[in-house]
Amino acid sequence: MAVQTVEAATTSEATTASVDLGPAAALSCRECGHRVPLGPLFACAECFGPLEIAYDFSSYETEELRRRIEAGPANIWRYAPLLPVPADVAEKPNLNPGWTKLVKADNLAREIGVEQGKLFIKDDSGNPTHSFKDRVVAQAIEAARAFGFTTLSCSSTGNLAGAVGAAAARAGFRSCVFIPHDLEQGKVVMAAVYGGELVAIEGNYDDVNRFCSELIGDPLGEGWGFVNVNLRPYYAEGSKTLAYEICEQLGWQLPDQLVIPIASGSQLTKIDKGLQELIKLGLVEDKPYKIFGAQAEGCSPVSVAYKAGHDVVRPQKPKTIAKSLAIGNPADGPYVLDIARRTGGAVEDVNDEQVVDAIRLLAQTEGIFAETAGGVTVGVTHKLVKEGLLDPSLTTVVLNTGDGLKTLDAVADSGATATIRPNLDAFRAAGLAS
Ligand SMILES: *Cc1c(COP(=O)(O)O)cnc(C)c1O
């Protein structure tokens, strides 16, 4: 680990002179605050803490920034002034994800005991490869261009592999992505169809991730940008766009409560960072908000630590149908605990049966077919209301981060109500006339 970091630091010094990533000013350590120039680095050379992007927003005037955003394209690039990307990013070949629907979910609200007009689904299944991952990959691609990588790679729980494959195809990169061998067919096909290399690893996600870390340190991985490893600080910033969109779609207001799924915990921590930025920039009025994390019981290391009052997250061996969230050793777990506690939220989990029930409930009340991760957030929201932890009278945004077509197995017992011969007598006999 130490050796890799030192090597990467040398690379970054060599490349920083030509790097234009917009308002991104430096990398800064989340633990000790040590700053280094922008480069393909993810761990602090001083303390091994995670590096994140530090910005220079000092030239922005609030109302002018708001007008600039509102006049921008209907995708994540309307927020380019707040992201680690060059100013002309929208003109480069990319998938232009984002600006997904914020759906007022009154029917679901009625079923789970939330006040009318207060419950919203942020539906990220509407992204180009049908998950929230297109947001983060779009940032990583700009960093990859800036640092001169020619191959894009990742360790993936499924959705990321597809997002990298698609974005690489469009942007003209070679791609080679790594997944656990036992993923859903929908995720495997989605990752393979864009024509990049797809490697299935005999092991779980944590094994895949460990393998990728080794590959980065080896000459075999030279010239490779791993979107969620050596480009992780850039990648992670893409999740801030969810916070920006939710607030803008609510009329430049903070929601009171958010329910966010946790795999590595990156998305949740960066949504919090995005909300904090909007407050500091004066784009929303400062008020308290609560962040709730959602996990599947079969992979619930953060929720277990939260409930036990621990600051450290003990790794688990995942066993759940929510495979996109199946990270047993979540890198940002401790930061998720901090945020849930600081904001007065919580971390909760639901079992696989509750995940499936929630997928059906969301589909049958709002016409949204979520993947298992969406079943986790909707199921956890229902549970939090019952437990009295989520206030049903406050504005609540629940994330659906993926599309049910990729996890058909979860609801595979759905099918035709009846199979009949094509005549009216047969239909009458089936007893379905109103
Ligand atoms: C990757 C992913 C997440 C969140 O991942 P983090 O590692 O916590 O950022 C959530 N939902 C889906 C469907 C995903 O694929």
Short mmCIF file of N, CA, C and O in Angstrom, two decimals, residues 118-189:
data_model
loop_
_atom_site.label_atom_id
_atom_site.label_comp_id
_atom_site.label_asym_id
_atom_site.label_seq_id
_atom_site.Cartn_x
_atom_site.Cartn_y
_atom_site.Cartn_z
N LYS A 118 -45.49 14.59 0.77
CA LYS A 118 -44.20 14.67 1.48
C LYS A 118 -43.17 13.64 1.01
O LYS A 118 -41.99 13.75 1.34
N LEU A 119 -43.62 12.63 0.26
CA LEU A 119 -42.69 11.55 -0.09
C LEU A 119 -42.33 11.62 -1.57
O LEU A 119 -43.20 11.73 -2.44
N PHE A 120 -41.03 11.54 -1.85
CA PHE A 120 -40.52 11.60 -3.23
C PHE A 120 -39.56 10.44 -3.49
O PHE A 120 -38.79 10.07 -2.61
N ILE A 121 -39.63 9.92 -4.71
CA ILE A 121 -38.63 8.94 -5.16
C ILE A 121 -37.71 9.64 -6.15
O ILE A 121 -38.16 10.18 -7.16
N LYS A 122 -36.41 9.66 -5.87
CA LYS A 122 -35.45 10.14 -6.85
C LYS A 122 -35.08 8.92 -7.68
O LYS A 122 -34.39 8.00 -7.20
N ASP A 123 -35.57 8.89 -8.93
CA ASP A 123 -35.52 7.66 -9.72
C ASP A 123 -34.35 7.63 -10.69
O ASP A 123 -34.47 8.03 -11.84
N ASP A 124 -33.22 7.10 -10.22
CA ASP A 124 -32.02 7.06 -11.04
C ASP A 124 -31.97 5.87 -11.99
O ASP A 124 -30.95 5.69 -12.68
N SER A 125 -33.05 5.11 -12.06
CA SER A 125 -33.09 4.05 -13.09
C SER A 125 -33.16 4.68 -14.48
O SER A 125 -32.92 4.00 -15.47
N GLY A 126 -33.48 5.96 -14.55
CA GLY A 126 -33.60 6.65 -15.83
C GLY A 126 -32.27 7.08 -16.45
O GLY A 126 -32.26 7.73 -17.49
N ASN A 127 -31.17 6.71 -15.85
CA ASN A 127 -29.85 7.05 -16.42
C ASN A 127 -29.52 6.17 -17.64
O ASN A 127 -30.16 5.15 -17.84
N PRO A 128 -28.52 6.57 -18.44
CA PRO A 128 -28.24 5.84 -19.69
C PRO A 128 -28.03 4.33 -19.54
O PRO A 128 -28.49 3.57 -20.37
N THR A 129 -27.33 3.88 -18.49
CA THR A 129 -27.20 2.43 -18.30
C THR A 129 -28.04 1.97 -17.10
O THR A 129 -27.76 0.94 -16.49
N HIS A 130 -29.04 2.76 -16.79
CA HIS A 130 -30.08 2.36 -15.83
C HIS A 130 -29.61 2.16 -14.40
O HIS A 130 -30.15 1.32 -13.67
N SER A 131 -28.62 2.93 -13.99
CA SER A 131 -28.30 3.00 -12.57
C SER A 131 -27.61 4.33 -12.30
O SER A 131 -27.21 5.03 -13.22
N PHE A 132 -27.47 4.63 -11.02
CA PHE A 132 -26.83 5.89 -10.63
C PHE A 132 -25.35 5.93 -11.03
O PHE A 132 -24.74 7.01 -11.08
N LYS A 133 -24.74 4.78 -11.35
CA LYS A 133 -23.31 4.71 -11.61
C LYS A 133 -22.85 5.57 -12.80
O LYS A 133 -21.69 5.94 -12.88
N ASP A 134 -23.77 5.91 -13.72
CA ASP A 134 -23.37 6.76 -14.84
C ASP A 134 -22.88 8.13 -14.36
O ASP A 134 -22.07 8.77 -15.01
N ARG A 135 -23.40 8.58 -13.23
CA ARG A 135 -23.00 9.88 -12.68
C ARG A 135 -21.52 9.88 -12.28
O ARG A 135 -20.79 10.83 -12.57
N VAL A 136 -21.12 8.82 -11.59
CA VAL A 136 -19.76 8.78 -11.06
C VAL A 136 -18.74 8.47 -12.16
O VAL A 136 -17.65 9.03 -12.18
N VAL A 137 -19.14 7.60 -13.08
CA VAL A 137 -18.22 7.25 -14.17
C VAL A 137 -17.93 8.47 -15.04
O VAL A 137 -16.79 8.66 -15.51
N ALA A 138 -18.93 9.33 -15.24
CA ALA A 138 -18.72 10.52 -16.08
C ALA A 138 -17.62 11.42 -15.50
O ALA A 138 -16.86 12.03 -16.26
N GLN A 139 -17.51 11.47 -14.18
CA GLN A 139 -16.44 12.27 -13.56
C GLN A 139 -15.09 11.58 -13.75
O GLN A 139 -14.09 12.21 -14.09
N ALA A 140 -15.09 10.27 -13.51
CA ALA A 140 -13.84 9.51 -13.59
C ALA A 140 -13.24 9.59 -15.00
O ALA A 140 -12.02 9.62 -15.17
N ILE A 141 -14.10 9.61 -16.01
CA ILE A 141 -13.63 9.68 -17.40
C ILE A 141 -12.86 10.98 -17.63
O ILE A 141 -11.83 10.99 -18.32
N GLU A 142 -13.34 12.07 -17.09
CA GLU A 142 -12.63 13.35 -17.27
C GLU A 142 -11.27 13.30 -16.59
O GLU A 142 -10.28 13.82 -17.12
N ALA A 143 -11.22 12.67 -15.41
CA ALA A 143 -9.93 12.52 -14.73
C ALA A 143 -9.00 11.62 -15.55
O ALA A 143 -7.82 11.90 -15.70
N ALA A 144 -9.57 10.55 -16.12
CA ALA A 144 -8.77 9.62 -16.93
C ALA A 144 -8.17 10.34 -18.14
O ALA A 144 -7.01 10.15 -18.48
N ARG A 145 -8.98 11.18 -18.79
CA ARG A 145 -8.47 11.98 -19.91
C ARG A 145 -7.34 12.89 -19.44
O ARG A 145 -6.30 13.00 -20.08
N ALA A 146 -7.58 13.57 -18.30
CA ALA A 146 -6.60 14.54 -17.79
C ALA A 146 -5.28 13.87 -17.44
O ALA A 146 -4.22 14.46 -17.62
N PHE A 147 -5.33 12.63 -16.93
CA PHE A 147 -4.10 11.96 -16.50
C PHE A 147 -3.52 11.05 -17.57
O PHE A 147 -2.55 10.34 -17.33
N GLY A 148 -4.15 11.02 -18.73
CA GLY A 148 -3.58 10.28 -19.86
C GLY A 148 -3.75 8.78 -19.81
O GLY A 148 -2.98 8.04 -20.43
N PHE A 149 -4.76 8.28 -19.08
CA PHE A 149 -5.00 6.83 -19.10
C PHE A 149 -5.64 6.43 -20.43
O PHE A 149 -6.40 7.21 -21.02
N THR A 150 -5.35 5.21 -20.85
CA THR A 150 -5.92 4.73 -22.12
C THR A 150 -6.92 3.60 -21.92
O THR A 150 -7.73 3.32 -22.79
N THR A 151 -6.84 2.94 -20.77
CA THR A 151 -7.79 1.86 -20.47
C THR A 151 -8.58 2.24 -19.22
O THR A 151 -8.00 2.70 -18.24
N LEU A 152 -9.89 2.04 -19.28
CA LEU A 152 -10.73 2.27 -18.11
C LEU A 152 -11.07 0.93 -17.47
O LEU A 152 -11.38 -0.03 -18.18
N SER A 153 -11.03 0.90 -16.14
CA SER A 153 -11.32 -0.35 -15.46
C SER A 153 -12.07 -0.07 -14.17
O SER A 153 -12.26 1.09 -13.76
N CYS A 154 -12.53 -1.14 -13.51
CA CYS A 154 -13.19 -0.99 -12.22
C CYS A 154 -13.36 -2.36 -11.59
O CYS A 154 -13.31 -3.37 -12.26
N SER A 155 -13.55 -2.35 -10.27
CA SER A 155 -14.11 -3.52 -9.59
C SER A 155 -15.56 -3.18 -9.37
O SER A 155 -15.89 -2.09 -8.93
N SER A 156 -16.45 -4.12 -9.69
CA SER A 156 -17.86 -3.76 -9.75
C SER A 156 -18.74 -4.77 -9.03
O SER A 156 -18.45 -5.97 -9.05
N THR A 157 -19.84 -4.29 -8.44
CA THR A 157 -20.87 -5.22 -7.97
C THR A 157 -21.90 -5.43 -9.08
O THR A 157 -22.92 -6.06 -8.87
N GLY A 158 -21.65 -4.86 -10.27
CA GLY A 158 -22.54 -5.13 -11.42
C GLY A 158 -22.87 -3.89 -12.22
O GLY A 158 -22.53 -3.79 -13.40
N ASN A 159 -23.50 -2.93 -11.58
CA ASN A 159 -23.91 -1.73 -12.32
C ASN A 159 -22.73 -0.91 -12.82
O ASN A 159 -22.77 -0.33 -13.90
N LEU A 160 -21.67 -0.87 -12.03
CA LEU A 160 -20.52 -0.05 -12.42
C LEU A 160 -19.86 -0.60 -13.69
O LEU A 160 -19.43 0.18 -14.55
N ALA A 161 -19.81 -1.92 -13.80
CA ALA A 161 -19.18 -2.53 -14.98
C ALA A 161 -19.89 -2.08 -16.25
O ALA A 161 -19.24 -1.73 -17.24
N GLY A 162 -21.23 -2.05 -16.23
CA GLY A 162 -21.99 -1.60 -17.39
C GLY A 162 -21.78 -0.13 -17.67
O GLY A 162 -21.63 0.29 -18.83
N ALA A 163 -21.75 0.66 -16.62
CA ALA A 163 -21.57 2.11 -16.78
C ALA A 163 -20.19 2.42 -17.37
O ALA A 163 -20.05 3.28 -18.24
N VAL A 164 -19.18 1.70 -16.91
CA VAL A 164 -17.82 1.91 -17.45
C VAL A 164 -17.75 1.45 -18.90
O VAL A 164 -17.21 2.15 -19.77
N GLY A 165 -18.32 0.28 -19.19
CA GLY A 165 -18.29 -0.26 -20.55
C GLY A 165 -18.93 0.72 -21.54
O GLY A 165 -18.36 1.01 -22.60
N ALA A 166 -20.10 1.24 -21.18
CA ALA A 166 -20.82 2.14 -22.07
C ALA A 166 -20.08 3.47 -22.25
O ALA A 166 -19.90 3.94 -23.37
N ALA A 167 -19.64 4.05 -21.15
CA ALA A 167 -18.98 5.35 -21.22
C ALA A 167 -17.66 5.24 -21.98
O ALA A 167 -17.31 6.13 -22.77
N ALA A 168 -16.93 4.12 -21.78
CA ALA A 168 -15.67 3.91 -22.48
C ALA A 168 -15.91 3.78 -23.98
O ALA A 168 -15.18 4.36 -24.80
N ALA A 169 -16.96 3.05 -24.35
CA ALA A 169 -17.28 2.87 -25.77
C ALA A 169 -17.52 4.22 -26.43
O ALA A 169 -17.00 4.52 -27.50
N ARG A 170 -18.28 5.06 -25.77
CA ARG A 170 -18.63 6.35 -26.36
C ARG A 170 -17.44 7.31 -26.39
O ARG A 170 -17.27 8.07 -27.33
N ALA A 171 -16.65 7.27 -25.32
CA ALA A 171 -15.55 8.24 -25.21
C ALA A 171 -14.27 7.76 -25.89
O ALA A 171 -13.28 8.48 -25.94
N GLY A 172 -14.28 6.53 -26.40
CA GLY A 172 -13.13 6.04 -27.15
C GLY A 172 -12.00 5.49 -26.30
O GLY A 172 -10.84 5.54 -26.70
N PHE A 173 -12.32 4.96 -25.12
CA PHE A 173 -11.33 4.28 -24.30
C PHE A 173 -11.45 2.77 -24.49
O PHE A 173 -12.53 2.26 -24.80
N ARG A 174 -10.34 2.06 -24.27
CA ARG A 174 -10.44 0.62 -24.11
C ARG A 174 -11.00 0.38 -22.70
O ARG A 174 -10.74 1.18 -21.79
N SER A 175 -11.78 -0.69 -22.48
CA SER A 175 -12.20 -0.99 -21.12
C SER A 175 -11.99 -2.45 -20.79
O SER A 175 -12.08 -3.32 -21.66
N CYS A 176 -11.66 -2.69 -19.52
CA CYS A 176 -11.52 -4.05 -19.00
C CYS A 176 -11.99 -4.01 -17.56
O CYS A 176 -11.37 -3.37 -16.72
N VAL A 177 -13.15 -4.61 -17.31
CA VAL A 177 -13.78 -4.47 -15.98
C VAL A 177 -13.89 -5.83 -15.29
O VAL A 177 -13.90 -6.87 -15.94
N PHE A 178 -13.97 -5.78 -13.97
CA PHE A 178 -13.93 -7.00 -13.15
C PHE A 178 -15.18 -7.10 -12.28
O PHE A 178 -15.55 -6.13 -11.60
N ILE A 179 -15.80 -8.28 -12.30
CA ILE A 179 -17.02 -8.51 -11.52
C ILE A 179 -16.92 -9.84 -10.76
O ILE A 179 -16.15 -10.72 -11.15
N PRO A 180 -17.71 -10.00 -9.69
CA PRO A 180 -17.80 -11.34 -9.09
C PRO A 180 -18.48 -12.29 -10.07
O PRO A 180 -19.31 -11.85 -10.88
N HIS A 181 -18.16 -13.56 -10.02
CA HIS A 181 -18.62 -14.53 -11.04
C HIS A 181 -20.11 -14.84 -10.95
O HIS A 181 -20.68 -15.40 -11.88
N ASP A 182 -20.76 -14.48 -9.83
CA ASP A 182 -22.13 -14.96 -9.62
C ASP A 182 -23.19 -13.86 -9.74
O ASP A 182 -24.20 -13.89 -9.06
N LEU A 183 -22.96 -12.88 -10.60
CA LEU A 183 -23.92 -11.78 -10.74
C LEU A 183 -25.16 -12.18 -11.53
O LEU A 183 -25.15 -13.16 -12.27
N GLU A 184 -26.20 -11.33 -11.41
CA GLU A 184 -27.42 -11.52 -12.18
C GLU A 184 -27.11 -11.43 -13.68
O GLU A 184 -26.27 -10.63 -14.10
N GLN A 185 -27.84 -12.20 -14.50
CA GLN A 185 -27.61 -12.21 -15.94
C GLN A 185 -27.79 -10.81 -16.54
O GLN A 185 -27.03 -10.40 -17.42
N GLY A 186 -28.76 -10.07 -16.03
CA GLY A 186 -29.02 -8.72 -16.56
C GLY A 186 -27.81 -7.81 -16.41
O GLY A 186 -27.52 -6.98 -17.27
N LYS A 187 -27.10 -7.97 -15.31
CA LYS A 187 -25.92 -7.13 -15.06
C LYS A 187 -24.76 -7.59 -15.94
O LYS A 187 -23.99 -6.77 -16.46
N VAL A 188 -24.62 -8.89 -16.11
CA VAL A 188 -23.52 -9.43 -16.92
C VAL A 188 -23.69 -9.02 -18.39
O VAL A 188 -22.75 -8.51 -19.01
N VAL A 189 -24.90 -9.20 -18.91
CA VAL A 189 -25.16 -8.84 -20.30
C VAL A 189 -24.95 -7.35 -20.51
O VAL A 189 -24.32 -6.90 -21.47
#
